[in-house]
Every structure is written in structure tokens, then in C-alpha cells.
Amino acid sequence: MSTVSSTSKPVVWITGASSGIGKAFAKKYALHGSDLILSSRRKEELEKVKDELIEISPRSEILILSLDLAKEEELADKAQEAWDWKQRIDVLLNNGGISQRSLFLESDMSTLRTLMEVNFFGSLALTRHVLPKMVEQGSGHVLVTSSVAGKFGTKFRSGYAASKHAIQGAFDSIRQEMYEYNIAVTLICPGPIKTAITQNSLTGDGKAFGKMGDLHTQAMDADEMVQKIWKKVVARKEEIVVSGFKERFALLLKRIAPRLLNKILQRSKVV
Ligand SMILES: NC(=O)c1ccc[n+]([C@@H]2O[C@H](COP(=O)([O-])OP(=O)(O)OC[C@H]3O[C@@H](n4cnc5c(N)ncnc54)[C@H](OP(=O)(O)O)[C@@H]3O)[C@@H](O)[C@H]2O)c1
């Protein structure tokens, strides 16, 4: 069993680090003295994030490890590469993902599958490959960026909500199995955050939506979101909800008056 020596820094692996919430987390972890592994598909964007991180935290060492969460067959090797870098991974933040902007009846099955592959199976596979190494090192923290869409479904999000509900169930179960190994599992459930998520969302035929939605233009930005929840992240809380009043109220209704929430959501036009 290996331990972090007094001279080594924690190693944090973040997927979806090229943009939005993942990039904001990368800055925060770097400022707090971590070494970072940055992953997503676009290597050139990751290089830009790396340059920014070196500016704000010159002591942080950074590895760029590009990967596609939809290519499950490559993720075992990626996890091995991530581990081989420093022979440890203290934090795995499964954050990479895509959203959806299509009615169910206008969504190809292949689009619904892509949402599950990237958001759910991609994160699940990386976690499956990293956890044995965390067990071996005797500690670890796995986080997943779920969503309030992991708690209730809305129009235009059938595949997205499915992938986030699947995350909630799987990682709640994994958490229970990991207690005895000193490994924490944190589910982060944001409401709308101002990132490129809407532009990158899939329409029914799998093409990008390409524009910003009304829901996100007024929303909290990603740096502010990370700042707001940082203490809870460090405290390894089991679940962290970060949203505006509307989503918090919806979550309350889901628990105490689900039929009323359903009625409200049926009338909602927000894309
Ligand atoms: N913004 C919100 O309102 C909101 C709310 C709740 C939850 N979330 C969740 O937060 C996470 C981050 O989203 P964001 O808001 O920061 O959006 P974003 O700016 O679009 O970032 C998405 C990230 O995921 C990466 N990614 C997408 N597909 C990938 C794939 N196949 N393989 C590997 N990486 C992939 C993207 O990088 P590349 O393009 O370089 O691959 C990018 O770094 C997502 O899981 C999202 O569901 C967001």
C-alpha cells in the first residue's frame, strides 16, 4: 500500500478539462497545490488550459491525456497511462459530458445511446479502471458531475436525464462499496451553469445544437460554481447540489409533491 509522501502533491485527474466546469475545477485544484491530468478529446484546447494553469500555479505539474469517453475500449489503457505518470491518483473527477436538445420523438436511438456512452459508460469505465489502484494506495476521492437532471426529467432531455439518473444510481452503490477502503464518492448536481454545454448539446440526429439557450445565458459561471462548493468538495461530501432557487424548489417538490412538479414541468417551454 503506497501513501502520499510529504513532498509529493496530490494527483488529480479531470475529464472534460478543456472547457467550462472541468476547466474551473482544474484551476481550483492547481491553486490548491495539486498535480493535474487533463483529459478530453481536444488536445489543443487542453494545451491552452495547461498554459493558463502554469501561469496561476507554476509548481503544478500537468499531464495532457486526450481521450474520448465514447471509446470504452481505449479507457483501460488511458487509466494505466494516468497511473503510470506519478504512480498514484488521489482524485478522479468524472466531469466530461454532453447534453441534449431534442424531443424524444425526434431523437435517433443512436443519439440516445451516445448520451449514455459518453456521460454514463465513459465515466463508469474510467472509475472501474481507477478504483483498484485507489484501493491499492489506500485512499482516494471519486467525483462525478451529475446534474439536477439526475434527480428529475424535463422536456428535451430524455437521454441526458437518463444518463444522469444512471450516474446517481451507480455511484450511490459504488460509494457504499468503497467506505471500507477510505475512498469517498461525491456526486455534484449543478443546475444551469454558464458554459458551452448548450452549444455542444446533441440534437435529434446527433449534430450539435450550436447556440446558447435562454436557461444558461443568465446562469452562474463555472468559476463561481466551483468557488461556491469548494469547501464541500474538500470535505468529501456525498452529494452537492448547486443551483438557483427554481431548481432547488423543483427538487423539494420532487420529494414532497411530485405530481405538482410534473404539472409545472409539463407547461414549461424552456429549451
Ligand atoms: N453547464 C451546465 O448547466 C451543467 C449543469 C449540470 C451538469 N453539467 C455537467 O457538467 C459537465 C461539464 O459540462 P460543462 O457545463 O462544463 O460543458 P462544456 O463546457 O461543454 O464541457 C464539456 C466537457 O466535456 C468534454 N467532452 C465532451 N464529450 C466528450 C467525449 N466524448 N470524451 C471526452 N470528453 C468529452 C468536452 O471536451 P472536448 O470537446 O475537448 O472533448 C468538455 O471539456 C457535464 O458532465 C455536464 O453534463 C453541466
Short mmCIF file of C-alpha atoms and ligand atoms in Angstrom, two decimals:
data_model
loop_
_atom_site.label_atom_id
_atom_site.label_comp_id
_atom_site.label_asym_id
_atom_site.label_seq_id
_atom_site.Cartn_x
_atom_site.Cartn_y
_atom_site.Cartn_z
CA MET A 1 0.00 0.00 0.00
CA SER A 2 1.55 3.37 -1.03
CA THR A 3 0.99 6.71 0.71
CA VAL A 4 1.43 10.34 -0.37
CA SER A 5 4.90 11.38 0.82
CA SER A 6 5.31 14.78 2.50
CA THR A 7 6.98 16.12 -0.67
CA SER A 8 4.58 14.84 -3.33
CA LYS A 9 1.47 16.71 -4.33
CA PRO A 10 -1.94 15.11 -4.74
CA VAL A 11 -2.61 13.89 -8.29
CA VAL A 12 -5.99 14.95 -9.67
CA TRP A 13 -7.39 13.55 -12.93
CA ILE A 14 -10.16 15.63 -14.52
CA THR A 15 -12.19 14.68 -17.60
CA GLY A 16 -13.90 17.42 -19.58
CA ALA A 17 -11.00 19.67 -18.57
CA SER A 18 -10.89 21.60 -21.86
CA SER A 19 -13.87 23.78 -21.04
CA GLY A 20 -16.48 25.00 -18.54
CA ILE A 21 -16.82 23.24 -15.22
CA GLY A 22 -13.83 20.91 -15.73
CA LYS A 23 -11.53 23.80 -16.54
CA ALA A 24 -12.79 25.74 -13.50
CA PHE A 25 -12.07 22.72 -11.26
CA ALA A 26 -8.61 22.35 -12.82
CA LYS A 27 -7.78 25.96 -11.88
CA LYS A 28 -9.03 25.45 -8.33
CA TYR A 29 -7.14 22.18 -7.76
CA ALA A 30 -3.98 23.74 -9.25
CA LEU A 31 -4.24 26.75 -6.96
CA HIS A 32 -4.51 24.32 -4.06
CA GLY A 33 -1.21 22.68 -4.99
CA SER A 34 -2.20 19.60 -6.98
CA ASP A 35 -0.58 17.99 -9.98
CA LEU A 36 -3.12 17.53 -12.73
CA ILE A 37 -4.03 15.14 -15.50
CA LEU A 38 -6.24 16.93 -18.02
CA SER A 39 -8.48 14.88 -20.31
CA SER A 40 -10.98 15.48 -23.08
CA ARG A 41 -10.97 14.92 -26.86
CA ARG A 42 -9.45 18.25 -28.00
CA LYS A 43 -5.74 18.20 -27.25
CA GLU A 44 -5.14 21.76 -28.47
CA GLU A 45 -7.76 23.12 -26.04
CA LEU A 46 -6.17 21.13 -23.22
CA GLU A 47 -2.81 22.70 -24.13
CA LYS A 48 -4.38 26.15 -23.70
CA VAL A 49 -5.77 25.17 -20.30
CA LYS A 50 -2.34 23.84 -19.33
CA ASP A 51 -0.71 27.20 -20.21
CA GLU A 52 -3.30 29.00 -18.08
CA LEU A 53 -2.71 26.67 -15.14
CA ILE A 54 1.06 27.10 -15.29
CA GLU A 55 0.51 30.88 -15.12
CA ILE A 56 -1.57 30.65 -11.96
CA SER A 57 0.25 27.75 -10.31
CA PRO A 58 3.84 27.34 -11.59
CA ARG A 59 4.54 24.47 -9.15
CA SER A 60 1.80 22.26 -10.54
CA GLU A 61 2.90 19.56 -12.95
CA ILE A 62 0.44 18.85 -15.71
CA LEU A 63 -0.09 15.86 -17.97
CA ILE A 64 -2.33 16.09 -21.00
CA LEU A 65 -4.07 12.82 -21.72
CA SER A 66 -6.58 13.17 -24.53
CA LEU A 67 -9.35 10.59 -24.69
CA ASP A 68 -12.83 10.01 -25.99
CA LEU A 69 -15.25 8.82 -23.31
CA ALA A 70 -17.30 7.12 -26.04
CA LYS A 71 -14.38 4.80 -26.86
CA GLU A 72 -14.66 2.44 -23.92
CA GLU A 73 -12.16 0.02 -25.44
CA GLU A 74 -9.37 2.63 -25.04
CA LEU A 75 -10.11 3.69 -21.46
CA ALA A 76 -8.26 0.90 -19.64
CA ASP A 77 -5.01 1.94 -21.36
CA LYS A 78 -5.73 5.61 -20.61
CA ALA A 79 -6.21 4.79 -16.93
CA GLN A 80 -2.94 2.87 -16.92
CA GLU A 81 -1.16 5.84 -18.54
CA ALA A 82 -2.66 8.20 -15.96
CA TRP A 83 -1.50 5.92 -13.13
CA ASP A 84 2.00 5.41 -14.58
CA TRP A 85 2.64 9.18 -14.58
CA LYS A 86 3.07 9.51 -10.79
CA GLN A 87 2.18 6.00 -9.62
CA ARG A 88 -0.88 7.40 -7.87
CA ILE A 89 -4.23 9.08 -8.48
CA ASP A 90 -5.74 10.82 -5.47
CA VAL A 91 -8.78 12.36 -7.13
CA LEU A 92 -10.72 11.31 -10.21
CA LEU A 93 -13.25 13.92 -11.33
CA ASN A 94 -15.56 12.36 -13.92
CA ASN A 95 -16.85 15.54 -15.46
CA GLY A 96 -16.74 15.17 -19.25
CA GLY A 97 -20.18 15.09 -20.79
CA ILE A 98 -22.66 16.31 -23.34
CA SER A 99 -26.25 17.44 -23.09
CA GLN A 100 -29.29 17.14 -25.36
CA ARG A 101 -31.72 19.49 -27.04
CA SER A 102 -34.25 17.23 -28.74
CA LEU A 103 -37.73 15.90 -28.10
CA PHE A 104 -37.80 12.16 -27.53
CA LEU A 105 -39.90 11.54 -30.66
CA GLU A 106 -37.34 13.43 -32.73
CA SER A 107 -34.28 11.70 -31.23
CA ASP A 108 -32.49 8.91 -33.09
CA MET A 109 -31.69 5.87 -30.98
CA SER A 110 -28.02 6.42 -31.85
CA THR A 111 -28.18 9.88 -30.24
CA LEU A 112 -29.76 8.49 -27.07
CA ARG A 113 -27.03 5.84 -26.97
CA THR A 114 -24.26 8.42 -27.42
CA LEU A 115 -25.54 10.32 -24.39
CA MET A 116 -25.39 7.13 -22.33
CA GLU A 117 -21.99 6.11 -23.72
CA VAL A 118 -20.27 9.44 -23.03
CA ASN A 119 -21.97 10.57 -19.84
CA PHE A 120 -22.55 7.25 -18.12
CA PHE A 121 -20.49 4.37 -19.50
CA GLY A 122 -17.41 6.53 -20.15
CA SER A 123 -17.32 7.76 -16.54
CA LEU A 124 -18.21 4.32 -15.21
CA ALA A 125 -15.40 2.66 -17.19
CA LEU A 126 -12.74 5.13 -16.05
CA THR A 127 -13.89 4.68 -12.46
CA ARG A 128 -13.81 0.89 -12.87
CA HIS A 129 -10.18 1.07 -14.02
CA VAL A 130 -9.01 3.64 -11.45
CA LEU A 131 -10.68 2.29 -8.30
CA PRO A 132 -8.50 -0.84 -7.95
CA LYS A 133 -5.47 1.45 -7.95
CA MET A 134 -7.04 3.69 -5.29
CA VAL A 135 -7.82 0.60 -3.21
CA GLU A 136 -4.18 -0.42 -3.55
CA GLN A 137 -2.93 3.03 -2.49
CA GLY A 138 -5.34 3.01 0.49
CA SER A 139 -7.21 6.25 -0.27
CA GLY A 140 -8.96 8.20 -2.95
CA HIS A 141 -11.79 10.51 -3.93
CA VAL A 142 -14.02 9.93 -6.95
CA LEU A 143 -16.30 12.76 -8.01
CA VAL A 144 -18.87 12.84 -10.78
CA THR A 145 -20.54 15.85 -12.29
CA SER A 146 -24.11 14.65 -12.38
CA SER A 147 -26.89 17.26 -12.64
CA VAL A 148 -30.25 18.20 -11.22
CA ALA A 149 -31.32 16.27 -14.36
CA GLY A 150 -30.12 13.23 -12.40
CA LYS A 151 -32.98 13.89 -9.97
CA PHE A 152 -35.90 14.73 -12.27
CA GLY A 153 -36.53 14.68 -16.02
CA THR A 154 -37.62 17.60 -18.18
CA LYS A 155 -38.59 18.08 -21.83
CA PHE A 156 -35.79 17.84 -24.42
CA ARG A 157 -33.56 15.85 -22.04
CA SER A 158 -34.81 12.23 -22.19
CA GLY A 159 -31.38 10.75 -22.98
CA TYR A 160 -29.44 13.26 -20.89
CA ALA A 161 -31.67 12.78 -17.82
CA ALA A 162 -31.38 9.01 -18.28
CA SER A 163 -27.58 9.20 -18.29
CA LYS A 164 -27.50 11.38 -15.17
CA HIS A 165 -30.06 9.20 -13.31
CA ALA A 166 -27.87 6.21 -14.17
CA ILE A 167 -24.86 8.04 -12.71
CA GLN A 168 -26.75 8.74 -9.48
CA GLY A 169 -27.70 5.08 -9.02
CA ALA A 170 -24.35 3.61 -9.96
CA PHE A 171 -22.21 5.96 -7.89
CA ASP A 172 -24.50 5.73 -4.84
CA SER A 173 -23.90 1.98 -4.97
CA ILE A 174 -20.16 2.31 -5.59
CA ARG A 175 -19.89 4.69 -2.60
CA GLN A 176 -21.29 2.04 -0.28
CA GLU A 177 -18.75 -0.49 -1.50
CA MET A 178 -15.84 1.93 -1.10
CA TYR A 179 -16.34 3.05 2.55
CA GLU A 180 -14.09 0.29 3.87
CA TYR A 181 -11.24 1.38 1.58
CA ASN A 182 -11.19 5.04 2.68
CA ILE A 183 -12.40 6.09 -0.75
CA ALA A 184 -15.09 8.78 -0.95
CA VAL A 185 -17.59 9.23 -3.76
CA THR A 186 -19.11 12.66 -4.37
CA LEU A 187 -22.00 13.40 -6.72
CA ILE A 188 -22.13 17.03 -7.84
CA CYS A 189 -25.58 18.11 -9.05
CA PRO A 190 -25.49 21.53 -10.70
CA GLY A 191 -28.45 23.44 -12.06
CA PRO A 192 -27.78 25.61 -15.14
CA ILE A 193 -24.17 26.87 -15.29
CA LYS A 194 -22.92 29.27 -17.96
CA THR A 195 -20.63 27.08 -20.11
CA ALA A 196 -20.57 25.78 -23.68
CA ILE A 197 -22.90 22.91 -22.67
CA THR A 198 -25.89 24.15 -24.68
CA GLN A 199 -23.93 24.82 -27.89
CA ASN A 200 -22.37 21.35 -27.63
CA SER A 201 -25.70 19.62 -26.87
CA LEU A 202 -26.91 16.97 -29.29
CA THR A 203 -29.99 17.48 -31.43
CA GLY A 204 -32.09 14.50 -32.51
CA ASP A 205 -29.78 13.44 -35.33
CA GLY A 206 -26.66 13.79 -33.18
CA LYS A 207 -25.49 17.15 -34.55
CA ALA A 208 -24.50 19.99 -32.18
CA PHE A 209 -27.29 22.41 -31.17
CA GLY A 210 -24.82 25.23 -31.84
CA LYS A 211 -26.32 28.08 -29.86
CA MET A 212 -26.66 29.27 -26.28
CA GLY A 213 -30.06 28.56 -24.64
CA ASP A 214 -32.08 31.04 -22.55
CA LEU A 215 -31.66 28.88 -19.46
CA HIS A 216 -27.87 29.28 -19.45
CA THR A 217 -27.25 32.90 -20.51
CA GLN A 218 -28.33 34.21 -17.08
CA ALA A 219 -26.77 31.35 -15.10
CA MET A 220 -23.89 31.29 -12.61
CA ASP A 221 -20.47 30.90 -14.25
CA ALA A 222 -18.29 27.85 -13.73
CA ASP A 223 -15.59 29.53 -11.60
CA GLU A 224 -18.28 30.91 -9.29
CA MET A 225 -19.86 27.46 -9.06
CA VAL A 226 -16.60 25.79 -8.07
CA GLN A 227 -15.84 28.53 -5.54
CA LYS A 228 -19.29 28.09 -4.02
CA ILE A 229 -18.95 24.34 -3.45
CA TRP A 230 -15.20 24.05 -2.86
CA LYS A 231 -15.38 23.53 0.93
CA LYS A 232 -17.88 20.69 0.41
CA VAL A 233 -15.64 19.13 -2.24
CA VAL A 234 -12.66 19.19 0.12
CA ALA A 235 -14.85 17.78 2.91
CA ARG A 236 -15.69 14.89 0.52
CA LYS A 237 -19.47 15.36 0.93
CA GLU A 238 -21.57 12.60 -0.58
CA GLU A 239 -23.75 14.86 -2.68
CA ILE A 240 -23.50 18.55 -3.51
CA VAL A 241 -26.41 20.39 -5.13
CA VAL A 242 -25.50 23.79 -6.60
CA SER A 243 -28.31 25.64 -8.30
CA GLY A 244 -30.61 28.62 -8.26
CA PHE A 245 -33.89 28.84 -6.38
CA LYS A 246 -36.04 27.35 -9.18
CA GLU A 247 -34.13 24.07 -9.33
CA ARG A 248 -33.88 23.79 -5.54
CA PHE A 249 -37.65 24.31 -5.32
CA ALA A 250 -38.18 21.66 -8.03
CA LEU A 251 -36.03 19.21 -6.05
CA LEU A 252 -38.16 19.87 -2.96
CA LEU A 253 -41.37 19.33 -4.94
CA LYS A 254 -39.97 16.11 -6.40
CA ARG A 255 -39.73 14.79 -2.82
CA ILE A 256 -42.90 16.15 -1.27
CA ALA A 257 -45.27 16.85 -4.19
CA PRO A 258 -44.09 15.04 -7.33
CA ARG A 259 -47.44 15.39 -9.13
CA LEU A 260 -47.34 19.16 -8.72
CA LEU A 261 -43.77 19.25 -10.11
CA ASN A 262 -44.92 17.17 -13.06
CA LYS A 263 -47.75 19.63 -13.78
CA ILE A 264 -45.39 22.61 -13.63
CA LEU A 265 -42.80 20.96 -15.87
CA GLN A 266 -45.41 19.93 -18.46
CA ARG A 267 -46.18 23.60 -19.03
CA SER A 268 -42.53 24.66 -19.15
CA LYS A 269 -41.29 25.77 -22.58
CA VAL A 270 -37.61 26.21 -21.72
CA VAL A 271 -35.19 24.55 -24.13
N1 LIG B 1 -23.40 23.68 -17.63
C1 LIG B 1 -24.47 23.19 -17.03
O1 LIG B 1 -25.52 23.84 -16.95
C2 LIG B 1 -24.41 21.84 -16.37
C3 LIG B 1 -25.40 21.52 -15.43
C4 LIG B 1 -25.38 20.27 -14.84
C5 LIG B 1 -24.39 19.37 -15.15
N2 LIG B 1 -23.42 19.71 -16.07
C6 LIG B 1 -22.41 18.71 -16.40
O2 LIG B 1 -21.13 19.28 -16.24
C7 LIG B 1 -20.19 18.57 -17.04
C8 LIG B 1 -19.31 19.57 -17.77
O3 LIG B 1 -20.11 20.33 -18.67
P1 LIG B 1 -19.88 21.89 -18.94
O4 LIG B 1 -21.10 22.58 -18.50
O5 LIG B 1 -18.57 22.33 -18.44
O6 LIG B 1 -19.94 21.88 -20.54
P2 LIG B 1 -18.80 22.09 -21.65
O7 LIG B 1 -18.20 23.42 -21.48
O8 LIG B 1 -19.46 21.74 -22.95
O9 LIG B 1 -17.72 20.99 -21.28
C9 LIG B 1 -17.89 19.64 -21.58
C10 LIG B 1 -16.55 18.95 -21.48
O10 LIG B 1 -16.72 17.55 -21.76
C11 LIG B 1 -15.77 17.15 -22.75
N3 LIG B 1 -16.32 16.08 -23.56
C12 LIG B 1 -17.48 16.08 -24.30
N4 LIG B 1 -17.62 14.93 -24.95
C13 LIG B 1 -16.53 14.16 -24.64
C14 LIG B 1 -16.10 12.87 -25.01
N5 LIG B 1 -16.79 12.11 -25.88
N6 LIG B 1 -14.94 12.40 -24.50
C15 LIG B 1 -14.21 13.16 -23.65
N7 LIG B 1 -14.56 14.39 -23.25
C16 LIG B 1 -15.71 14.89 -23.75
C17 LIG B 1 -15.53 18.42 -23.56
O11 LIG B 1 -14.22 18.42 -24.16
P3 LIG B 1 -13.86 18.05 -25.66
O12 LIG B 1 -14.86 18.69 -26.55
O13 LIG B 1 -12.48 18.58 -25.80
O14 LIG B 1 -13.90 16.55 -25.71
C18 LIG B 1 -15.54 19.49 -22.48
O15 LIG B 1 -14.29 19.58 -21.85
C19 LIG B 1 -21.03 17.67 -17.96
O16 LIG B 1 -21.00 16.35 -17.46
C20 LIG B 1 -22.42 18.23 -17.84
O17 LIG B 1 -23.42 17.27 -18.06
C21 LIG B 1 -23.41 20.92 -16.68
#
